Coordinates of C-alpha atoms and ligand atoms in Angstrom, one line a residue:
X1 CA -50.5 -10.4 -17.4
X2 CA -47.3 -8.2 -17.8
X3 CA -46.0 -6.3 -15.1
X4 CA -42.9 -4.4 -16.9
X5 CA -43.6 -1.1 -16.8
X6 CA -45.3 -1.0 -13.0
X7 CA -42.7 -2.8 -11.1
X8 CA -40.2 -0.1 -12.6
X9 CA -42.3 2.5 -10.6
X10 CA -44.3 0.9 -7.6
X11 CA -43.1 -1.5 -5.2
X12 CA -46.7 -3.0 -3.5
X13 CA -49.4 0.0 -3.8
X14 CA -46.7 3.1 -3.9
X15 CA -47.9 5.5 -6.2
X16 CA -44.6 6.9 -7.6
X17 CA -44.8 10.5 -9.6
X18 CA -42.0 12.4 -11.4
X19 CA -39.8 13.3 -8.7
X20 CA -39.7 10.3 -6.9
X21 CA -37.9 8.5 -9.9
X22 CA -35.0 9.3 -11.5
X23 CA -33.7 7.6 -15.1
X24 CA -30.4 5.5 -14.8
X25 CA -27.7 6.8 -17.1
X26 CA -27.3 4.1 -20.3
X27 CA -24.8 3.3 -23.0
X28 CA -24.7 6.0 -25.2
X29 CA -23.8 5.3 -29.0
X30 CA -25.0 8.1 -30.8
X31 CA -25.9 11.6 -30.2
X32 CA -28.1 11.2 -33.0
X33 CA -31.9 10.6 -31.7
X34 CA -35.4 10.9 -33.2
X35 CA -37.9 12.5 -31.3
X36 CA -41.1 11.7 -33.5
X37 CA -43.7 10.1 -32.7
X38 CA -47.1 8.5 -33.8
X39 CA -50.8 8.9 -32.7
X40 CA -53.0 6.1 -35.1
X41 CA -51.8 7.1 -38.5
X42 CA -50.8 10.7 -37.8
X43 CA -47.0 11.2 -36.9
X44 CA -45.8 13.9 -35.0
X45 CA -42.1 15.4 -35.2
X46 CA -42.4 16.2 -31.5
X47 CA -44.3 14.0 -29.4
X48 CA -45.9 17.2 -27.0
X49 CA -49.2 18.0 -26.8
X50 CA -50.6 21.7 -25.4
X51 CA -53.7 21.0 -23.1
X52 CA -57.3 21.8 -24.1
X53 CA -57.9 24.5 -21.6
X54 CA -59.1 27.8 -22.3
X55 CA -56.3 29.3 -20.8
X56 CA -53.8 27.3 -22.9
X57 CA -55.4 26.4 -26.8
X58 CA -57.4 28.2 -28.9
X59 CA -56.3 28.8 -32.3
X60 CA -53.1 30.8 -32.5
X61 CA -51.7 28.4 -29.8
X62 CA -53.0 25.3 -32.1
X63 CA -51.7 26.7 -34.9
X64 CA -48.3 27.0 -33.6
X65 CA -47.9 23.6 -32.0
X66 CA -49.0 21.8 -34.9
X67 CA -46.6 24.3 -37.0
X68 CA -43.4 23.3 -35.0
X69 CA -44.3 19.6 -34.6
X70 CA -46.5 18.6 -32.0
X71 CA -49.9 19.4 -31.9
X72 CA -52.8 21.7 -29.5
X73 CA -56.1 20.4 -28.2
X74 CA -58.9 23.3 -28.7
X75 CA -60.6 23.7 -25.6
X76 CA -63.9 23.3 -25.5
X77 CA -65.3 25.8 -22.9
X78 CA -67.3 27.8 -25.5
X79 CA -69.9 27.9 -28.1
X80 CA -70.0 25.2 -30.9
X81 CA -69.6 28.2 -33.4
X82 CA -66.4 29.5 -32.0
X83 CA -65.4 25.5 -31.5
X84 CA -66.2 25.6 -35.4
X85 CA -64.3 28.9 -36.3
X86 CA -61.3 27.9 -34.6
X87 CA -61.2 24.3 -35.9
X88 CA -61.8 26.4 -39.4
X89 CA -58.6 28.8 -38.6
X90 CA -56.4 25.8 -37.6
X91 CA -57.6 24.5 -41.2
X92 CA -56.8 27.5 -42.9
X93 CA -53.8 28.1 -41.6
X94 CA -51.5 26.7 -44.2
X95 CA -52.8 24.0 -46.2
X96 CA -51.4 23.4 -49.6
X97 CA -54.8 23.6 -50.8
X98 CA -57.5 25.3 -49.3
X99 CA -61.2 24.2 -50.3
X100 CA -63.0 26.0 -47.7
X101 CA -62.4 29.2 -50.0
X102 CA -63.6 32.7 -48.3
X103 CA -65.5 34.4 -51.5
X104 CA -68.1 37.1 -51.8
X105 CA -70.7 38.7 -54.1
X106 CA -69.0 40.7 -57.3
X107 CA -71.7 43.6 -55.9
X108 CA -70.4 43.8 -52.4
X109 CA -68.5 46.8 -51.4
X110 CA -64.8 47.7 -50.2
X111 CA -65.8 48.2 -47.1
X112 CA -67.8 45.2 -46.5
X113 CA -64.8 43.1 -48.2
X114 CA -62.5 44.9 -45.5
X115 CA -64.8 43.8 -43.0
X116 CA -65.1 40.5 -43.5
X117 CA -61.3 40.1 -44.2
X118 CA -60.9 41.4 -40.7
X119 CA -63.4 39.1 -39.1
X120 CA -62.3 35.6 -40.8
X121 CA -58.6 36.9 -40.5
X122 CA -57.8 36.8 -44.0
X123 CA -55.6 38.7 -46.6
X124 CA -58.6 37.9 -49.9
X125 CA -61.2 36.9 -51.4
X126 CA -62.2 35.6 -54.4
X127 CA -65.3 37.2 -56.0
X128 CA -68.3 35.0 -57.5
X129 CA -71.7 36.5 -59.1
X130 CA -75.2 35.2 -58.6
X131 CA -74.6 31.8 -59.8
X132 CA -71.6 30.9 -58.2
X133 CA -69.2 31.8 -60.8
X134 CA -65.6 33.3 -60.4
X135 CA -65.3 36.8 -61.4
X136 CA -62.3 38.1 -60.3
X137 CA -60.1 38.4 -56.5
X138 CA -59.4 41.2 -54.1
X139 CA -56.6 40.9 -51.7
X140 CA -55.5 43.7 -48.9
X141 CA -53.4 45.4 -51.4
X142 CA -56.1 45.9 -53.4
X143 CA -58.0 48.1 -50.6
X144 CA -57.4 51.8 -51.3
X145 CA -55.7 53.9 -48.5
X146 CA -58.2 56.4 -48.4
X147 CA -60.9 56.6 -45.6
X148 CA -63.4 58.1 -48.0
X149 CA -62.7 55.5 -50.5
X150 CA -63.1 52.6 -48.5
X151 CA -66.3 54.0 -47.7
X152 CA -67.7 54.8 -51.1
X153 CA -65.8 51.8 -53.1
X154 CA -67.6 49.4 -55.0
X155 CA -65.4 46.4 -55.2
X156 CA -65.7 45.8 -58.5
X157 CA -63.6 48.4 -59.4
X158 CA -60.5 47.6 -57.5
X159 CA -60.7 43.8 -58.3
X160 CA -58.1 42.1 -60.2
X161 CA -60.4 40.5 -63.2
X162 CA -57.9 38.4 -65.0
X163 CA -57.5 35.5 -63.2
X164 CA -54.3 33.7 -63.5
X165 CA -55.7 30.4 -62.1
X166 CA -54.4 26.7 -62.0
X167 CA -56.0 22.6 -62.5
X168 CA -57.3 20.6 -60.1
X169 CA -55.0 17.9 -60.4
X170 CA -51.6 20.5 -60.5
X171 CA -48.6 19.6 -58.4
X172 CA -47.0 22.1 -55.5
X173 CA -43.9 22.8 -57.9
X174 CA -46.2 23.9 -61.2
X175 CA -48.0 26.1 -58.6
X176 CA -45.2 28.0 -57.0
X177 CA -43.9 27.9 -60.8
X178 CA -46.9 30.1 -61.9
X179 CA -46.9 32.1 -58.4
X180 CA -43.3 33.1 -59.4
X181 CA -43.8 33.9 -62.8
X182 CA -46.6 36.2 -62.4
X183 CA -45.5 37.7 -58.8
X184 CA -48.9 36.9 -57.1
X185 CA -49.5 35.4 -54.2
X186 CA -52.7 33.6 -54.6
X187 CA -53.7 31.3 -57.1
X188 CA -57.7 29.7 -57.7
X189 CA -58.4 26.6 -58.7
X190 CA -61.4 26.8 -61.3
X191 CA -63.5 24.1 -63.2
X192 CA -65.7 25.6 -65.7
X193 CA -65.9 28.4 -63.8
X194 CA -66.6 27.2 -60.6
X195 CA -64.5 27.9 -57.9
X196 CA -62.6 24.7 -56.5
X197 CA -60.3 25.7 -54.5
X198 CA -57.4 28.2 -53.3
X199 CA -53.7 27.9 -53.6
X200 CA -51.6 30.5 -51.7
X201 CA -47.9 31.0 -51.8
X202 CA -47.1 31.5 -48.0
X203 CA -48.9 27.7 -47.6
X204 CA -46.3 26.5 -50.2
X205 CA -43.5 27.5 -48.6
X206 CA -41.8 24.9 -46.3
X207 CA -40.9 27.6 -44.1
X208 CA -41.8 24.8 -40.8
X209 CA -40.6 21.4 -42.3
X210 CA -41.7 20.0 -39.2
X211 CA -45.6 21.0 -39.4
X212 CA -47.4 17.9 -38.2
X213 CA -49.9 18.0 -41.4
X214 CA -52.7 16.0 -43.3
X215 CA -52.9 14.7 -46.5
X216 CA -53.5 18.3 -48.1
X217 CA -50.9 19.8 -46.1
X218 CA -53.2 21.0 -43.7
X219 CA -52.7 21.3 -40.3
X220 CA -53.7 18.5 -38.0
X221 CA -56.6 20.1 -35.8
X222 CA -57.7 17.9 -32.5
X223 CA -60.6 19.0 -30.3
X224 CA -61.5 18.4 -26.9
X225 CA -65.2 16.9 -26.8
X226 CA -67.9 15.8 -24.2
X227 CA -68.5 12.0 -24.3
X228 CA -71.9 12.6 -25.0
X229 CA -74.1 12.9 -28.3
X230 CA -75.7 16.2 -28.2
X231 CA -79.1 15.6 -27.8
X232 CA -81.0 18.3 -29.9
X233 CA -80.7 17.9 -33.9
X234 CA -79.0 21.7 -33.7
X235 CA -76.6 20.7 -31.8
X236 CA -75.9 17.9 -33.7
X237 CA -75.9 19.4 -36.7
X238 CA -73.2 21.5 -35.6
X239 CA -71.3 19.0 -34.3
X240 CA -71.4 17.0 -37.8
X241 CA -70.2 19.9 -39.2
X242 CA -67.1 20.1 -36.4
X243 CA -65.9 17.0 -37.5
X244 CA -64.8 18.1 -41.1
X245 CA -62.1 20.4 -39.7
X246 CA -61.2 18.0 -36.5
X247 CA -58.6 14.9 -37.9
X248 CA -58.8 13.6 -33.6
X249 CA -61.1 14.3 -30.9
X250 CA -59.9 14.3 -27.1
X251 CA -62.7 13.4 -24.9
X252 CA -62.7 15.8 -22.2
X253 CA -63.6 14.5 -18.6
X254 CA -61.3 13.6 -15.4
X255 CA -62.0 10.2 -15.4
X256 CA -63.5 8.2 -18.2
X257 CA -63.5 4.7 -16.4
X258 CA -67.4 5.3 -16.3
X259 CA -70.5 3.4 -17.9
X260 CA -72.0 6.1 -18.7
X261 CA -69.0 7.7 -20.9
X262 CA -68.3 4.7 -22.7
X263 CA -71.6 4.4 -23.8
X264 CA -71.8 8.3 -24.8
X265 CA -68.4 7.9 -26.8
X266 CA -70.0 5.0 -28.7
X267 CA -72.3 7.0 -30.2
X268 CA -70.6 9.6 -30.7
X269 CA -67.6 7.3 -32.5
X270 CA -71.2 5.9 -34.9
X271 CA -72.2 9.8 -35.7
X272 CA -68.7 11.1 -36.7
X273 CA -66.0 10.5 -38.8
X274 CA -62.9 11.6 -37.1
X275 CA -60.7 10.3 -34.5
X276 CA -60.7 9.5 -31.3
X277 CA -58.1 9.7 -27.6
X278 CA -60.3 8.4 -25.1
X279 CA -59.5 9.6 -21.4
X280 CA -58.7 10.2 -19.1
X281 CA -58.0 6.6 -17.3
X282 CA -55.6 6.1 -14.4
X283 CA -55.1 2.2 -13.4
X284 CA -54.7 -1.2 -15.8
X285 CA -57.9 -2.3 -14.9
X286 CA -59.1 1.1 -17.1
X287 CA -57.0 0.3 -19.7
X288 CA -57.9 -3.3 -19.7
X289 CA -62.0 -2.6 -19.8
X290 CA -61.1 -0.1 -22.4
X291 CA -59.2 -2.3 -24.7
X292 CA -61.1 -5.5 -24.3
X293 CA -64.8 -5.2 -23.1
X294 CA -65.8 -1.9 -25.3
X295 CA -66.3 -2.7 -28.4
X296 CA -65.2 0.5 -29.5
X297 CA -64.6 1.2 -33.3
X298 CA -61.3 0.0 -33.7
X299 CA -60.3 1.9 -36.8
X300 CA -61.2 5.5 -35.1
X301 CA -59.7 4.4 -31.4
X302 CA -56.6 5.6 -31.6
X303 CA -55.2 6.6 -28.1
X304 CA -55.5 6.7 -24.6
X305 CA -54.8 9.7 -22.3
X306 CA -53.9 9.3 -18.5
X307 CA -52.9 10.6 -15.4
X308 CA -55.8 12.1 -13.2
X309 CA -55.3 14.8 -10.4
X310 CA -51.8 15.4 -10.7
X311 CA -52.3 19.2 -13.2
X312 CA -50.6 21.9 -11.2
X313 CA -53.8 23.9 -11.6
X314 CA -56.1 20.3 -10.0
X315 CA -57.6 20.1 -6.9
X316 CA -59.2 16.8 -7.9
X317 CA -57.7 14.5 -5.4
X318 CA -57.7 16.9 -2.6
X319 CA -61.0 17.5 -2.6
X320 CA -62.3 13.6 -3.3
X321 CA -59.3 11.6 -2.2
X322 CA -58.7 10.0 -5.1
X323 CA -56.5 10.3 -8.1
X324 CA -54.1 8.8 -10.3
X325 CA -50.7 10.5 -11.2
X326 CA -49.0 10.7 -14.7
X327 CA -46.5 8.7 -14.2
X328 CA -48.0 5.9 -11.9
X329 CA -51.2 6.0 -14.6
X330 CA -48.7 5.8 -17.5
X331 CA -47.3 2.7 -16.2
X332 CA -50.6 1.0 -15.6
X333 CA -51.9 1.7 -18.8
X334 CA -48.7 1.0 -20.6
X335 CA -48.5 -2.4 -19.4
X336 CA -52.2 -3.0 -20.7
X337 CA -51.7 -1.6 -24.0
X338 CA -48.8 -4.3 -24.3
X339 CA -50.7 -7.0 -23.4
X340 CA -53.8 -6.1 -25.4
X341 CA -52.8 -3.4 -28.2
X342 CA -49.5 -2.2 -28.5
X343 CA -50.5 -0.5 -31.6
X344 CA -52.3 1.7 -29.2
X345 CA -50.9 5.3 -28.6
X346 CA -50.3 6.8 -24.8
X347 CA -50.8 9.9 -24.1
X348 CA -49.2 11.3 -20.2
X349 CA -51.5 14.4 -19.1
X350 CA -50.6 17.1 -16.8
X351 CA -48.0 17.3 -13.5
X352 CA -45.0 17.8 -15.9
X353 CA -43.0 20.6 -13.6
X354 CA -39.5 20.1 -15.3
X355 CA -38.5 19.5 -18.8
X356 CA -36.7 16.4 -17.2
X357 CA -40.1 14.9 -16.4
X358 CA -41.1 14.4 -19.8
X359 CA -38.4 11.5 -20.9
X360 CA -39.9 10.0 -17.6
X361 CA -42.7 9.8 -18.7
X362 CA -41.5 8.1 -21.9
X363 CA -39.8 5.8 -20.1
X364 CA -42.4 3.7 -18.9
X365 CA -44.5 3.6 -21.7
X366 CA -46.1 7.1 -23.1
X367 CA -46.3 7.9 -26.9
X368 CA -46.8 11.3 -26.1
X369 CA -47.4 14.3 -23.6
X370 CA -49.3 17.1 -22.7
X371 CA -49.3 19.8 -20.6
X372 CA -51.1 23.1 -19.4
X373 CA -48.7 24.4 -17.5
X374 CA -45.4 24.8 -19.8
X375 CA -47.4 26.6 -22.2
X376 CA -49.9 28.8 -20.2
X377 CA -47.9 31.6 -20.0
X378 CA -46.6 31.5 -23.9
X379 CA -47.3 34.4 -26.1
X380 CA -49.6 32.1 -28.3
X381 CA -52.1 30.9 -24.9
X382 CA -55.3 33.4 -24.5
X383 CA -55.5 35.8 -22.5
X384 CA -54.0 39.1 -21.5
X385 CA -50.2 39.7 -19.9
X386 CA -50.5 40.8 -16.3
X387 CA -47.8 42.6 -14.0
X388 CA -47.9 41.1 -10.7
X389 CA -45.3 42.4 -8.3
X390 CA -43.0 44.1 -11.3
X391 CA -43.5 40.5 -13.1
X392 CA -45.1 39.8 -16.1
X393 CA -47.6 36.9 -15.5
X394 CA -50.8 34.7 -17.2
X395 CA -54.1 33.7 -15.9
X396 CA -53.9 29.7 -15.8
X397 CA -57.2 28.3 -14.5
X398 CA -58.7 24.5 -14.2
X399 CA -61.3 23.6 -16.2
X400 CA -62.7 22.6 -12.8
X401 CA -62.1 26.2 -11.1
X402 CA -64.9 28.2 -10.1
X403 CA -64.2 31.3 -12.4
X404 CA -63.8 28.4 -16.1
X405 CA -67.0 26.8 -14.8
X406 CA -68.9 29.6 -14.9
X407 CA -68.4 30.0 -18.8
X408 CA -70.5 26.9 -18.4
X409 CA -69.6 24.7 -20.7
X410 CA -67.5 22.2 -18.9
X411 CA -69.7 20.7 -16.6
X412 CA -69.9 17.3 -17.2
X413 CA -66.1 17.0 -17.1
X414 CA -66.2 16.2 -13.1
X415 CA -69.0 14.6 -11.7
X416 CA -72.3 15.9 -13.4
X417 CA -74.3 17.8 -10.9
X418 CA -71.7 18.6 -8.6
X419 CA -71.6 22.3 -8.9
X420 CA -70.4 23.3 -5.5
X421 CA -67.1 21.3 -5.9
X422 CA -64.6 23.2 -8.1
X423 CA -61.8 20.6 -8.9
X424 CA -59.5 22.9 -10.2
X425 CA -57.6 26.9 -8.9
X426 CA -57.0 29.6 -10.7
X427 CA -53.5 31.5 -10.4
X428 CA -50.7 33.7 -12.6
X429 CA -47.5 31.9 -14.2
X430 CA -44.9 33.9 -15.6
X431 CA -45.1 35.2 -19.0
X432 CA -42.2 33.3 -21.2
X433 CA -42.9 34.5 -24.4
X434 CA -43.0 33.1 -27.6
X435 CA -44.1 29.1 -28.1
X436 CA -41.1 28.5 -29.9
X437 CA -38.6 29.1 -27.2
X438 CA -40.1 27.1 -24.7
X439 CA -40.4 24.0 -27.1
X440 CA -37.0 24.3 -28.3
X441 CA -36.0 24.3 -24.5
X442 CA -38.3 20.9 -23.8
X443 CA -37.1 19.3 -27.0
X444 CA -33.4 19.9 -25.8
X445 CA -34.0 18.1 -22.9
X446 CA -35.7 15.4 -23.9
X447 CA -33.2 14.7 -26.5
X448 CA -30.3 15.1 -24.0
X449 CA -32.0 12.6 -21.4
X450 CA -32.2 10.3 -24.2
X451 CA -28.6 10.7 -25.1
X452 CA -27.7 10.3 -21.2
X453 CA -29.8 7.1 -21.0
X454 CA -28.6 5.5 -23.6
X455 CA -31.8 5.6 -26.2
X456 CA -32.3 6.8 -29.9
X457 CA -35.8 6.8 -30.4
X458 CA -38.9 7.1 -28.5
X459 CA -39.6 3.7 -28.8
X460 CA -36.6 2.7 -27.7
X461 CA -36.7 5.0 -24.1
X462 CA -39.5 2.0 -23.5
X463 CA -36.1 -0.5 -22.6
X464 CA -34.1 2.0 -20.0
X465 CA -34.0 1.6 -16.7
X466 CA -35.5 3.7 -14.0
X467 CA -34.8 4.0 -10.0
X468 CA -36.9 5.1 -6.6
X469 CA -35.1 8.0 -5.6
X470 CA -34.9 8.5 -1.8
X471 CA -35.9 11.6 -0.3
X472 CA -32.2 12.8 0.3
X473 CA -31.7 12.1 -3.1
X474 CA -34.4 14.3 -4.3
X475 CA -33.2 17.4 -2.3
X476 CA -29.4 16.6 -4.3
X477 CA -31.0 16.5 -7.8
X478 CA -31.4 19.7 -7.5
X479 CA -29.3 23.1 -7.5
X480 CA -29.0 23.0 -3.2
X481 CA -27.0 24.4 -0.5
X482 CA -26.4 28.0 -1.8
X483 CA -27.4 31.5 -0.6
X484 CA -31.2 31.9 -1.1
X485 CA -32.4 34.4 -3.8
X486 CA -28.8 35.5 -4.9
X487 CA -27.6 34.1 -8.3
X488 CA -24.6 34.9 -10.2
X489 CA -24.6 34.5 -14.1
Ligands
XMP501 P1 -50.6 20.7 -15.9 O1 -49.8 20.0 -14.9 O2 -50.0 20.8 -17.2 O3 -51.9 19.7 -16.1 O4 -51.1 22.0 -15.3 C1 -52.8 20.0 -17.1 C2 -53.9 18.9 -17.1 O5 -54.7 18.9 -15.9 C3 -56.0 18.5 -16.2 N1 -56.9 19.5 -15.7 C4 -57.5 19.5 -14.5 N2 -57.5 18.5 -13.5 N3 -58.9 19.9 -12.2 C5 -58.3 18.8 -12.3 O6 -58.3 17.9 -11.5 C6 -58.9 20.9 -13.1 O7 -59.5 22.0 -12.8 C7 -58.2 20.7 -14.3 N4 -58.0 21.4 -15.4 C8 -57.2 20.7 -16.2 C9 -56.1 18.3 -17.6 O8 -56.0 16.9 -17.9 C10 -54.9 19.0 -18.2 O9 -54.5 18.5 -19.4

């Protein structure tokens, strides 16, 4: 049995988290280090995550992460139709090709085209008659200024009718080739007559080179899910249809060591066809059961996500006393998936305070992270901006708070049943603007703590060494012994 990675953090039962260790500086060779990372067969040009919670990952936050690298986990505290519209948007967003084309009848009018535009969030349309066949397309531009003509327009009339459309089998450069010539921006894909597809320009552009993307070019969507097969054939009808815009499902509970959601995952692993992070766990003995005594479906068991009661928004181990944190339940696992998979991915969820905490985490074993709390109060999360106190701020909420419970749809991610225990505060963090920023910022320091310890690649932060910090020595790792509340720039 290896014991690597947990005699760097505990010594007997400690259970060491961020701040109590600190990474010991290495040889450095090279400033030049590579952040990616991989998840099963997906690879990731940042290896950060954005928490499903519903104040943190719906689609425009999804969207984003996946377009600078990383990637979002949808929430799930909703309907399966919005799960399915968002899952849909992160699709659509930029996909070389899209196939799930938005079209509508050649006898519809302007204002129902508007309409619909606005509702799916799209800039056209391509028009089809009664048996399915391409007729023509109708983008924004195409919708008159006019109030009056909106409202009186038949949309056959301000449709473009000849197509310019492209093959099947055509590659990105003869598409942006014929986008150029003719100075559209939208190109169908048509087999006698039928509509197969859609290729747009702004999807061909490589505008984010490091977009974490499928085969199509699309971007990698992951949702969080129950470990349980829905029981009613609605429900699971829905849920089949889910799975063709998910590439990885997250299952979604505080602790997955249980019989009951192994079992529930199994079947859910038989019904669909994506993949799956199974979580979270927080001990070796976890790991162990889940790598060797499952049976799960190797080929779609692709990670394992850890850490339990450490979230700054968790009240989990207050209120039952037990708990888990990331960077203890990193270690644990980490040392399992060396002994029994090392192909397995790690994912470390939640207590991240400090971009500094994140190369901790990869130093003792994590693939990945993920956090709620460094992208709550991002421009991208949901939710409104606040001023508290002359500050602008964001709701962030547990799943396990009062006020995300009551949406109702997260109750089996603590202990089913127990209604009167929230698990989980609500509160404000500041508003820090636009996703981008705050990545750059967590990518600079990751990459400069791997420069400091001495590592290239993520991988390689596996081999550097870490140390207990004593108490005194927290309180001098950080800025200390100046005048409170005054700072001079
Ligand atoms: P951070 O530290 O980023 O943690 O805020 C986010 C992670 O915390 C988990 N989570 C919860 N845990 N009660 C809990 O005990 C809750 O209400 C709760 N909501 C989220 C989750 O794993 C998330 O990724």
């Amino acid at each position: 049995m290896s014991d690597y990675f947990r005699n760097k953090v505990h010594h007997k039962e400690i259970v060491a988290t961020f701040d109590d260790v600190l990474i010991l500086p290495g040889f450095t060779k090279t400033y030049d280090v590579d952040i990616s990372t991989k998840l099963g067969k997906y690879k990731f040009n940042i290896p950060i995550i954005s928490a499903a919670m519903d104040t943190v990952t719906e689609d425009e936050m999804a969207i984003r992460m996946a377009l600078l690298g990383g990637l979002g986990v949808l929430h799930r505290n909703c309907s399966y139709d919005k799960q399915l519209k968002m899952c849909k948007n992160v699709k659509r967003a930029r996909s070389f090709v899209i196939r799930d084309v938005a079209t509508i009848d050649i006898n519809a009018s302007i204002l129902e085209a508007k309409t619909l535009m606005e509702q799916e969030g799209i800039s056209g349309l391509v028009v089809i008659d009664s048996e399915n066949k391409v007729k023509g397309i109708l983008t924004k531009r195409d919708i008159p200024f006019t109030e009056d003509r909106v409202k009186s327009g038949k949309l056959i009339d301000y449709m473009t009718k000849d197509l310019i459309s492209i093959e099947r089998e055509s590659s990105r450069e003869e598409a942006l080739e014929i986008l150029y010539k003719n100075r559209i921006e939208k190109l169908p894909i048509i087999e006698n007559g039928y509509l197969k597809g859609l290729i747009t320009k702004k999807d061909l552009k490589p505008e984010f080179p490091y977009a974490s993307i499928d085969k199509e070019g699309r971007l990698l969507c992951a949702l969080a899910i129950s470990p349980k097969l829905p029981e009613s054939s609605e429900a699971k009808n829905k849920l089949k249809n889910i799975d063709e815009y998910v590439d990885i499902f997250f299952t979604d509970v505080a602790e997955f060591y249980k019989e009951k959601d192994i079992l529930g995952v199994k079947e859910l692993m038989n019904f669909l066809d994506s993949d799956f992070v199974l979580g979270n766990i927080g001990t070796y003995e976890g790991a162990e059961h889940l790598l060797t005594k499952c049976d799960f479906d190797s080929d779609k068991f692709i990670g394992i996500k850890v850490g339990m009661g450490s979230g700054s928004i968790c009240s989990t181990s207050i209120q039952t006393g037990v708990g888990a944190p990331t960077l203890y339940a990193t270690a644990e696992v980490a040392d399992a998936i060396q002994d029994y998979n090392p192909k397995m991915s790690l994912i470390a969820d939640g207590g991240f305070k400090n971009p500094g905490d994140i190369p901790k985490a990869f130093s003792v074993g994590a693939s990945l992270i993920m956090s709620g709390h460094f992208f709550a109060g991002c421009t991208e999360s949901p939710g409104y901006i606040d001023t508290i106190q002359g500050r602008k701020v964001k709701v962030y909420r547990g799943m396990g708070s009062q006020n995300a419970r009551d949406i109702g749809f997260v109750s089996d991610r603590y202990v089913e049943g127990s209604k009167l225990l929230p698990e989980g505060v609500s509160s404000y963090l500041p508003f820090v603007g636009g996703l981008s920023s705050v990545i750059q910022t967590l990518k600079q320091g990751l990459k400069n703590g791997m420069i400091y310890a001495g590592a290239t690649s993520i991988e390689n932060m596996k081999n550097v060494k870490i140390g207990i910090v004593s108490y005194a020595g927290q309180r001098e790792a950080r800025p200390h012994d100046l005048l409170d509340n005054i700072s001079y720039y």
